[in-house]
Amino acid sequence: MASPGASAIRDKLRKQRRTLQETFVKLKHEGDDEQALVPSSGLSEESQHSTMNETQSSEDDPGETLKRTLRAQRQMRRKKLLEKLSAQNSPVEDIEEIPSVPLHSEDEGTGKISKVPSLTSLASKAPKSRASQQSDRFVTRRLEEKLKAARSQGESLRLQEASVVAAGRRRDRPKVTRSDREVDSDADSSQFLPQAASTRVKFRGPTEPVERNRVTADEAYNFFTINFEVQPEEKTSKKSRKSSKERKREEAQVQEEEDEERSQDPSQDHDEDEPLVQDEDGNVFVLEQTSKDFLEVKSAEYIGLRAFAVRHRPLIFTPSSRTVPTSAKLPENMTPRYLEDEGLYVGERLTVSPSNENILENRILRMEEGAKWFGDDGRIISLPDPIKESSSRPPLFHMEDDLDPALQTFYMKPLQSKHTNLSICAADAVLGDYQLDVDVSGLIFSHHPLFSREHVLASRLAQLYDQYLNRQRNNLTEHLTDKLNGLRNTMRNMLEIHSEQNLSQALQQRIVEYSMEVKNTRELRDGEQEKDRTLLKSLVKVWKELKALREHQRFINTPYKLFLRRETVDRESDEREYEKDILSEVWELEAEAEVDYQTKLSEYKKQLDEWKAWRKKQKSKKKKRKKKAQDETEEDDQEASEPEGPPDEGPSKPDTPEKLELDTIVKQVREKAARIRRKPGEAILIPELTASGNVSEGELCPRGEVARRHEVARRFIFVKILYNDKEVSQTNSFPLNPDFRVHFGQIFNLRIVNCPRSITLQVFEDLGSLYTMLAEVYVPVPPSSVLAGNSSIEEFEFSSNQREMFDHEGVGSGVPLSFTGDASDNVILLTSGKLSCCVSWGVGEDNVPLAPPLSQHPGAHHGGQYDAVSPLAPSGNVKKIGEWAMQSRLDPNDPVNASVMQMLKVASSGQVSAPDFFRLEQLQEEFNFASDEELARSRRFRLLALRSQEVPEFRNYKYVPSREREVSEKVFQGYEKRLKEGEMIDTKEHLDFHRALVAKYLQKIREAVIHRFLLASHHFLLSDMVIEEEMPCFGGARLRRVPDRHLRDSTEFLEMRSPKLLKMTGRAEMLKILGLNLFHLAEPKRPLRPQRKERKKVTAQNLSDGDIKLLVNILRAYDIPVRRSQGGKAGPSPQGAIQGSDWLVNHVQVRPFVEVSFQRNVFQTTTADGPNPCWNEELQLPFRAPNDDYSVASLQSVKDEVFINIFDEVVREMGARENGESPQTRVEKHWLGSVKIPFSTIYSQSRIEGTFKVKTPAVLLGYSKERSQPNAGVYESVHSLCQGAFITLFITIEPLLQPGESIREKIKELKFDSQEDERLLQAAERFERAAAEGFPGRPCATTAVDLNGKTVFITRYIRPLNPPPEIMSDQPQEDAIQVARFVSLIPSLPDKVSFSGICDLWSTCDQFLMLLAGDEEEHAVLLCNYFLFLGKKAWLIIGTAVPEGLSAYVLTLEQGRYLIWNPSSGQYYGQYDTFCPLQAVGCLVNADNVWLNIQEHVSPMRISFDVSRGVGWRPFFNRFFTHPGLSSVQPEELVYRGSDKTAAVELQERMEKLLRDKVMEWRPQRPTRWNRYCSSALKHFLPSLEQCAVALGSGAHDLAEGHRHELENLLGDNRISGFPLHMAFSEMGPIVEAVHSTGVHTIQTSNVEFALAVYVHPYPNNVLSVWVYLASLVRS
Amino acid sequence: MATSNPSVFLLSVNGQIEGANFPCYDDLYCKYCFVYGQDWMPTTGLEEGITQITCKGRQSQKLIWNFPLDITFKSTNPSGWPQLVLSVYGPDVFGNDVVRGYGAIHIPLTPGKHKRTLPMFVPEPTWRLQKFTRLVDSWLWGRRPEYTDPKVVAQGEGREVTRVCSQGFVTVIFNIIMKDMKKLGYDSGPSTSSNAQPCGTASGWSTEEQTNL
């Protein structure tokens, strides 16, 4: 839409450009300053171009040109819009557009007046804004208006122009740049004033972008006239320098202009322009855009580096580092002021390098308001250097060096109280955990030594006010007044209804009663009223005193203020009331007085009559006497005394009662009323005590007061809590507030074990370093119904009679104090106060009150007050209370019921309470991927969680299913059952309650220990991880061998060569270490006497079922019982076996074989002949670990035992009699005896080797225990003590498992705490280490771990203790055996099993007797203690024995002979007994000392037990380290419970039934017949067997023989084979297992019958001895 | 057999212990074993093995074993993902068999071919004297400290008590195939097109390519 106008413009433009170029060239030549200003920039060219055009275009009519341009622009704008719409860009139009803008600039130039740019900018703004047509129209209209004005102006300007043609070219610029100077003078540019100012700012700060949104006309103009990139400031400065002459000229011209313009109406211009200026927004962009368009035509220009730098200089500000003159930094005409010189402290400034400081100053100066950063001294304001010269941290001293040794702290072991032990022993009473919450909330002093006088008064005031409030609350006066009025009313009514004449007797009586009541009530009321009145009075009085005091001392110390609120009353009604009251009272009093008078009068009359009568009598007497006196004078003396008495005794003449006058009554009543009652019409005074007053500041107070306050501030208060007179806790120290209140707000939860007897709170005052106890407050033990939720805080008053005096304002305590000068009202005030606290029983997590039952604590029955509500509350059954309240119609206003009502109210409101907690892991919820419920529901997750917790059932659970549904509930059954069983006590398994409890307790301990172990097992030592050759110690002769893979390989190889287990000799060991295996080649391949060698140890990690085998090597046996008779003929004589020696030679005595059963796998050897057989056979028994868990802990807790049973193989011929043909033979086996070895022993020792005593039954039917070779006289003496069979065994595990090294080392590592002295512990450790180094293989124990996991010195366990009195007899020797037997009857339970080999816990004897389970140590300790009690010399032997390994035995000295007692079997051996199971003696222990065996040998046979001699035994305590007097951990006395016969009988029956069932169960194929006759006979024997056993082993034998004969006689032709089993009772399982192992049930004969009898003999303290008699009868 | 609702997933590992790079040692052999959690079970293949003794060639400084691994595990739980534990032994100057390195690595979690290089280490002797006189020591006793069980290198517990020094590297190639992981809800990365995947040397590349596609 190229209009003709546009083309015209184009033409014109072209022409103009030409001229411009010409002028440009010309100007260049001229070397005008603009050249320098605008170097080779396109834009500047343009602007120059435009400026230069001024001259040319000035000739044209500016108005017309403008008009034209505007039109063209409008068109162009429209077009642009259209273009935008059509999105089509024709290049032609583009070209057309371009020139249109320069036209503007030209026009601007031609316009020359400052208004024009604004016009153009306005016009040019439109396209940019792309407003609607409407706005366009608006703009055009405005423009046209403007145009008119401009035209008129333009004409006038033209006139001026003529004169200033030459200067006109540059005129605009100065206007812009120096408009600030023109402000005052240039009226023409006045319209630009604000803009000019802003532009200046903008142009000066070149970094600041031009605010285009608010472009003023000036800016718009400048945009075209000046180059933006040129720093205007510099320009101005340069220009100002360069063209100062010109400027002067200009100024003159401008002046002229201004003068001319002033003639015109400037305001008009102004008006017109104002809106214009405001209208234009953001129009610069258009211009910019267009100018860019312009630039597109130009070719790119090279900018030189220097030029570039120059160009960028305005953008980059480089502050100079030169010193800024002070004058520049200060406001004008200010001299710097140096505070330092004025003597003020300034502080040291931070050291900053001067150049940096200068740079900063320069920079700041550039800034707006830069001056504010500078101080008066012309320097930058800065804080003083914060770094202190000396360090403020207190210097560290080495405490140990400098401290006075007396002041050094040393560690004290906590003392263990007796009660902790008691609580364990009192396991019968099921212990709960009880919790007592002691809430110490605060403390208020009612008097304190530091009270000032004012405080004394104030506290008095407060107390009075409290009293007042209390009275007010109860409001007795009101109550009584009401009652009185009511009574009066009823009485009046009564009198009115029944007019006085016809009053019945009863009614009269009632009236009398009523009046009495009225009287009483009135008196009561009067009393109360009087009290009220006096209270009020004293309140006011004290307040007045307080005020006076404050006035006097001129400061205020307490915030109390008493207000008396006046409640005005209706005077008339009040008076009426008052009068009425008085009247009625007067009336009543009158009536009473009347009645009184009447009664008195009647009494008087009576008395008077009496008196008169008496007088008469007296008179007559006198007369008589006179007569008499005259008659007989002798009697006179006697008589005379008589009459003198009666007149005294006789009634005196009564006074006539006075009738009370009405006036006096009225007077009295009024007087009283005036005294005690408020005057009528007088306002009711209601005192109000507030603590709102201000306390005077310290400065206002005199010195004494200040000192007092300081003193107060120094005091701290804390409260100690004593439970049963033992301090349990204490509160923090809180400062004493100025108002003598202390707020603690601390709650102490006391976990209690003992019965609560007293709870005491001790209030302490802390004066810096020393503290004094102010008072003790005894708090009653709350009844068990008082729980944490429902208890209320109570106040307990306390006081102390401490005397304290001060020299300051504090009044002290216990010191007379007077408020008046003359000490008339002396009072002695003692420190007192109220402690508010609350003691209640805690509530458990599930709302279970943690309070003991009522019966348990004696303190519960104190006091009569029992809260009726509290027992209901813990049940939480508020609803029920509500119902009950409804039913019983509780008076809600009754204060007694307040608590109930309160609770009901709370309950009905729904108990909305804000959470009084804060969250620790607040984003945890967001991170949970499933809710807790979901996780809890998920069985799979539960399984995984339990496994990772290492719960025993799941520790080795494999293949947790991947899906939820595949996890069956059954998985958890066992676990849940166990959990449940933990709570319930299974009596079936344990037969009696006590044992069940004990088992539970033991289980608890075990769990605790296992938990500890699990913790320890995650604690690794280097040796657990790395096998490392220990550095050979070249100095020492010993080389220790450490398992090594390489060596192991070679030994493996050796093992392969010689399958027999070889023992490596010390020499071979040495050689191997040297890595020279040459000698092995020289070794014989099959040595004649092969020795067992060590094998490699396998860590039980990659083992599975069947990998482990138990190797049992049965070598030989001695003294096996022999068969008594062949063919089972009845009644051979007891001597038969011995006599028929030739018979013995001919016949087979016994054909024994050995059967080894382990985990119900049975293996047997071949049969050998004779009583001293030699098998030399190896049996391999498979081993299966429980739960397939081959970890060390699991293996250690295997409870299975290896039974080694010796049987006699009896071949019976069957049916030979009947057929006569080939006689059938049947093999029977008869049990002869057994040896039991627990697997745990084998495991822990890795091999067991030795000769063991076979446990043979006391009676073996059909066998004789007579020694077959009586002529072996050499051994006779030796064997005298140990009769019975022996078997030599070697047992080991293949492969050799890494025995769970005792965790003891680890536990030591973990530092089990101990009550022992540190020195002692160290000494013990040294001793043990020395023992281990000097005498390896000799066990040495100096410390033991008790049940609490604490290390205890071993001698503490030894103390004489009383055995149960029942088993004591007269003979000391028998006593010893009895006692040993009793001890052996306590079931043995190796600690290894119970605590999975974790540690050896030593329980004390009372614990042992209570638990009824323990290992050898416990047995030994108990036995030793019994022996000591019996007056024997006894020691504990710590040594090794077979098969137990490390064990404890007891040594006694009897008649110069040492006896060794096996505590777990009750057997004793002489020192030189070959078969004594004790193999090595490590050390001896008694109550005083521990002796280490330092003799050459360890075998008891070869050592001397005499510890008194210095040689051979190294004592622990010696001259250098004396016994510190260790007290015993054992109780002083053991208390036994009597034997329980009924329980024993019950157990006996149950056991019999169980065994019967078991035997039948084991014989599923064949019927099991029971011979009842035999059974009863057997049953008969058993008690006597027990007696025999008790009596004495050897003597019992004959008795048993007798029984056997009896039995054989009874059961004639039956072949009986049977035996009684005897064992200590612990559980059913072992008994069943023992019976099973004898194999009685395996007999295959069809006509077999069984007999079973069980006898349980009870011993004190639930120790039971069990006898099982089992026999099989075969009818022959 | 291929049920839609499997209860286990299978992880099949093929590959080989390619070789090792122990600059100072020669004549080494390698023992391997797998360590896995309680919910894992090998269904087929050898769990443990011992390679031949190999010595360095004249040109190459590498020890090549090319010992095949082939084992398949089944499991219900990714916890306790199997690890390959390698321990390398070789003779010292005097022919004593000593350990030359321990190393462990998890079997790759994504299907495909993976080449892994295991850095190896050995426990350090604690005796200072032994440290100083290592040569003398080895001459005298010919042994270095060893782990009680090579499997400890696959677990973190207790390692803090040991100190080790690094030795060399062993290269192992794994080819992993999985079954039913996705069905059980475990996504171990791109497993669908493992067959189509080019046999890249580094698995990292291939996975990236996959995700970009």
Coordinates of N, CA and C in Angstrom, one line a residue, chain A residues 1566-1626:
Chain A
R1566 N 4.6 -105.4 68.4 CA 4.2 -106.5 69.3 C 3.4 -106.0 70.4
P1567 N 2.6 -106.8 71.0 CA 1.8 -106.4 72.1 C 2.7 -106.3 73.4
T1568 N 2.4 -105.4 74.2 CA 3.3 -105.2 75.4 C 2.4 -105.5 76.6
R1569 N 2.8 -106.6 77.2 CA 2.0 -107.0 78.4 C 2.7 -106.5 79.6
W1570 N 2.0 -106.2 80.6 CA 2.6 -105.7 81.8 C 2.3 -106.7 82.9
N1571 N 3.3 -107.1 83.6 CA 3.1 -108.0 84.7 C 2.9 -107.1 85.9
R1572 N 1.6 -107.1 86.3 CA 1.3 -106.2 87.4 C 1.9 -106.7 88.7
Y1573 N 1.9 -108.0 88.8 CA 2.4 -108.6 90.1 C 3.8 -108.2 90.3
C1574 N 4.5 -108.4 89.2 CA 6.0 -108.0 89.3 C 6.2 -106.6 89.5
S1575 N 5.4 -105.8 88.8 CA 5.5 -104.3 89.0 C 5.3 -103.9 90.4
S1576 N 4.3 -104.4 91.0 CA 4.1 -104.0 92.4 C 5.2 -104.5 93.3
A1577 N 5.8 -105.6 93.0 CA 6.9 -106.1 93.8 C 8.1 -105.2 93.6
L1578 N 8.3 -104.8 92.3 CA 9.4 -103.9 92.1 C 9.2 -102.6 92.8
K1579 N 8.0 -102.2 92.7 CA 7.7 -100.9 93.4 C 8.0 -100.9 94.8
H1580 N 7.9 -102.1 95.4 CA 8.1 -102.3 96.8 C 9.6 -102.1 97.1
F1581 N 10.4 -102.6 96.1 CA 11.8 -102.5 96.3 C 12.4 -101.1 96.3
L1582 N 11.9 -100.3 95.5 CA 12.5 -99.1 95.1 C 12.8 -98.2 96.4
P1583 N 11.8 -98.0 97.3 CA 12.2 -97.2 98.4 C 13.4 -97.7 99.2
S1584 N 13.4 -99.0 99.3 CA 14.5 -99.5 100.1 C 15.8 -99.3 99.3
L1585 N 15.8 -99.3 98.0 CA 17.0 -99.0 97.2 C 17.5 -97.6 97.5
E1586 N 16.5 -96.7 97.5 CA 16.9 -95.3 97.8 C 17.5 -95.3 99.2
Q1587 N 17.0 -96.0 100.1 CA 17.5 -96.0 101.5 C 18.9 -96.5 101.4
C1588 N 19.1 -97.6 100.7 CA 20.4 -98.2 100.6 C 21.4 -97.2 100.0
A1589 N 21.0 -96.5 99.0 CA 21.9 -95.6 98.3 C 22.2 -94.5 99.3
V1590 N 21.3 -94.1 100.1 CA 21.5 -93.1 101.1 C 22.4 -93.6 102.1
A1591 N 22.1 -94.8 102.6 CA 22.9 -95.4 103.7 C 24.4 -95.4 103.4
L1592 N 24.7 -96.2 102.5 CA 26.1 -96.3 102.1 C 26.2 -97.3 100.9
G1593 N 27.0 -96.9 100.0 CA 27.1 -97.7 98.7 C 27.4 -99.2 99.0
S1594 N 28.4 -99.5 99.8 CA 28.8 -100.9 99.9 C 27.8 -101.7 100.7
G1595 N 27.4 -101.1 101.8 CA 26.4 -101.8 102.7 C 25.1 -102.1 102.0
A1596 N 24.8 -101.3 101.0 CA 23.5 -101.4 100.4 C 23.5 -102.7 99.5
H1597 N 24.7 -103.1 99.2 CA 24.7 -104.2 98.2 C 24.0 -105.4 98.7
D1598 N 24.3 -105.8 99.9 CA 23.6 -107.0 100.4 C 22.1 -106.8 100.4
L1599 N 21.7 -105.6 100.8 CA 20.3 -105.4 100.8 C 19.7 -105.6 99.5
A1600 N 20.3 -105.1 98.5 CA 19.8 -105.3 97.1 C 19.8 -106.7 96.7
E1601 N 20.8 -107.4 97.1 CA 20.8 -108.9 96.8 C 19.6 -109.6 97.4
G1602 N 19.4 -109.2 98.7 CA 18.2 -109.7 99.3 C 17.0 -109.5 98.6
H1603 N 16.8 -108.3 98.1 CA 15.6 -108.0 97.3 C 15.5 -108.9 96.1
R1604 N 16.7 -109.1 95.5 CA 16.7 -109.8 94.3 C 16.2 -111.3 94.5
H1605 N 16.7 -111.8 95.6 CA 16.2 -113.1 95.9 C 14.8 -113.2 96.2
E1606 N 14.4 -112.2 96.9 CA 12.9 -112.1 97.2 C 12.1 -112.1 95.9
L1607 N 12.6 -111.3 95.0 CA 11.9 -111.2 93.7 C 11.9 -112.5 93.0
E1608 N 13.0 -113.1 93.0 CA 13.1 -114.4 92.2 C 12.3 -115.4 92.8
N1609 N 12.2 -115.4 94.1 CA 11.3 -116.4 94.8 C 9.9 -116.1 94.4
L1610 N 9.6 -114.9 94.4 CA 8.2 -114.5 94.1 C 7.8 -114.9 92.7
L1611 N 8.7 -114.7 91.8 CA 8.3 -114.9 90.4 C 8.9 -116.2 89.8
G1612 N 8.9 -117.1 90.7 CA 9.4 -118.5 90.4 C 10.0 -118.8 89.1
D1613 N 9.3 -119.2 88.1 CA 9.9 -119.8 86.9 C 10.0 -118.7 85.8
N1614 N 10.0 -117.5 86.1 CA 10.2 -116.5 85.1 C 11.6 -116.1 85.1
R1615 N 12.1 -116.0 83.9 CA 13.4 -115.4 83.7 C 13.3 -113.9 83.8
I1616 N 13.9 -113.4 84.7 CA 13.8 -111.9 84.9 C 15.2 -111.3 84.5
S1617 N 15.1 -110.3 83.7 CA 16.2 -109.5 83.5 C 15.7 -108.0 83.7
G1618 N 16.4 -107.4 84.5 CA 15.9 -106.0 84.7 C 16.8 -105.3 85.6
F1619 N 16.6 -104.1 85.8 CA 17.5 -103.2 86.6 C 16.8 -102.0 87.0
P1620 N 17.2 -101.4 88.1 CA 16.7 -100.1 88.5 C 17.6 -99.0 87.9
L1621 N 17.0 -98.0 87.4 CA 17.7 -96.8 87.0 C 17.6 -95.8 88.0
H1622 N 18.6 -95.1 88.2 CA 18.5 -94.0 89.2 C 19.0 -92.7 88.6
M1623 N 18.3 -91.7 88.7 CA 18.8 -90.4 88.2 C 18.2 -89.2 89.0
A1624 N 18.8 -88.1 88.8 CA 18.2 -86.9 89.4 C 17.2 -86.4 88.4
F1625 N 16.2 -85.8 89.0 CA 15.1 -85.4 88.1 C 15.2 -83.9 87.7
S1626 N 15.2 -83.8 86.4 CA 15.1 -82.4 85.9 C 13.9 -82.3 85.0

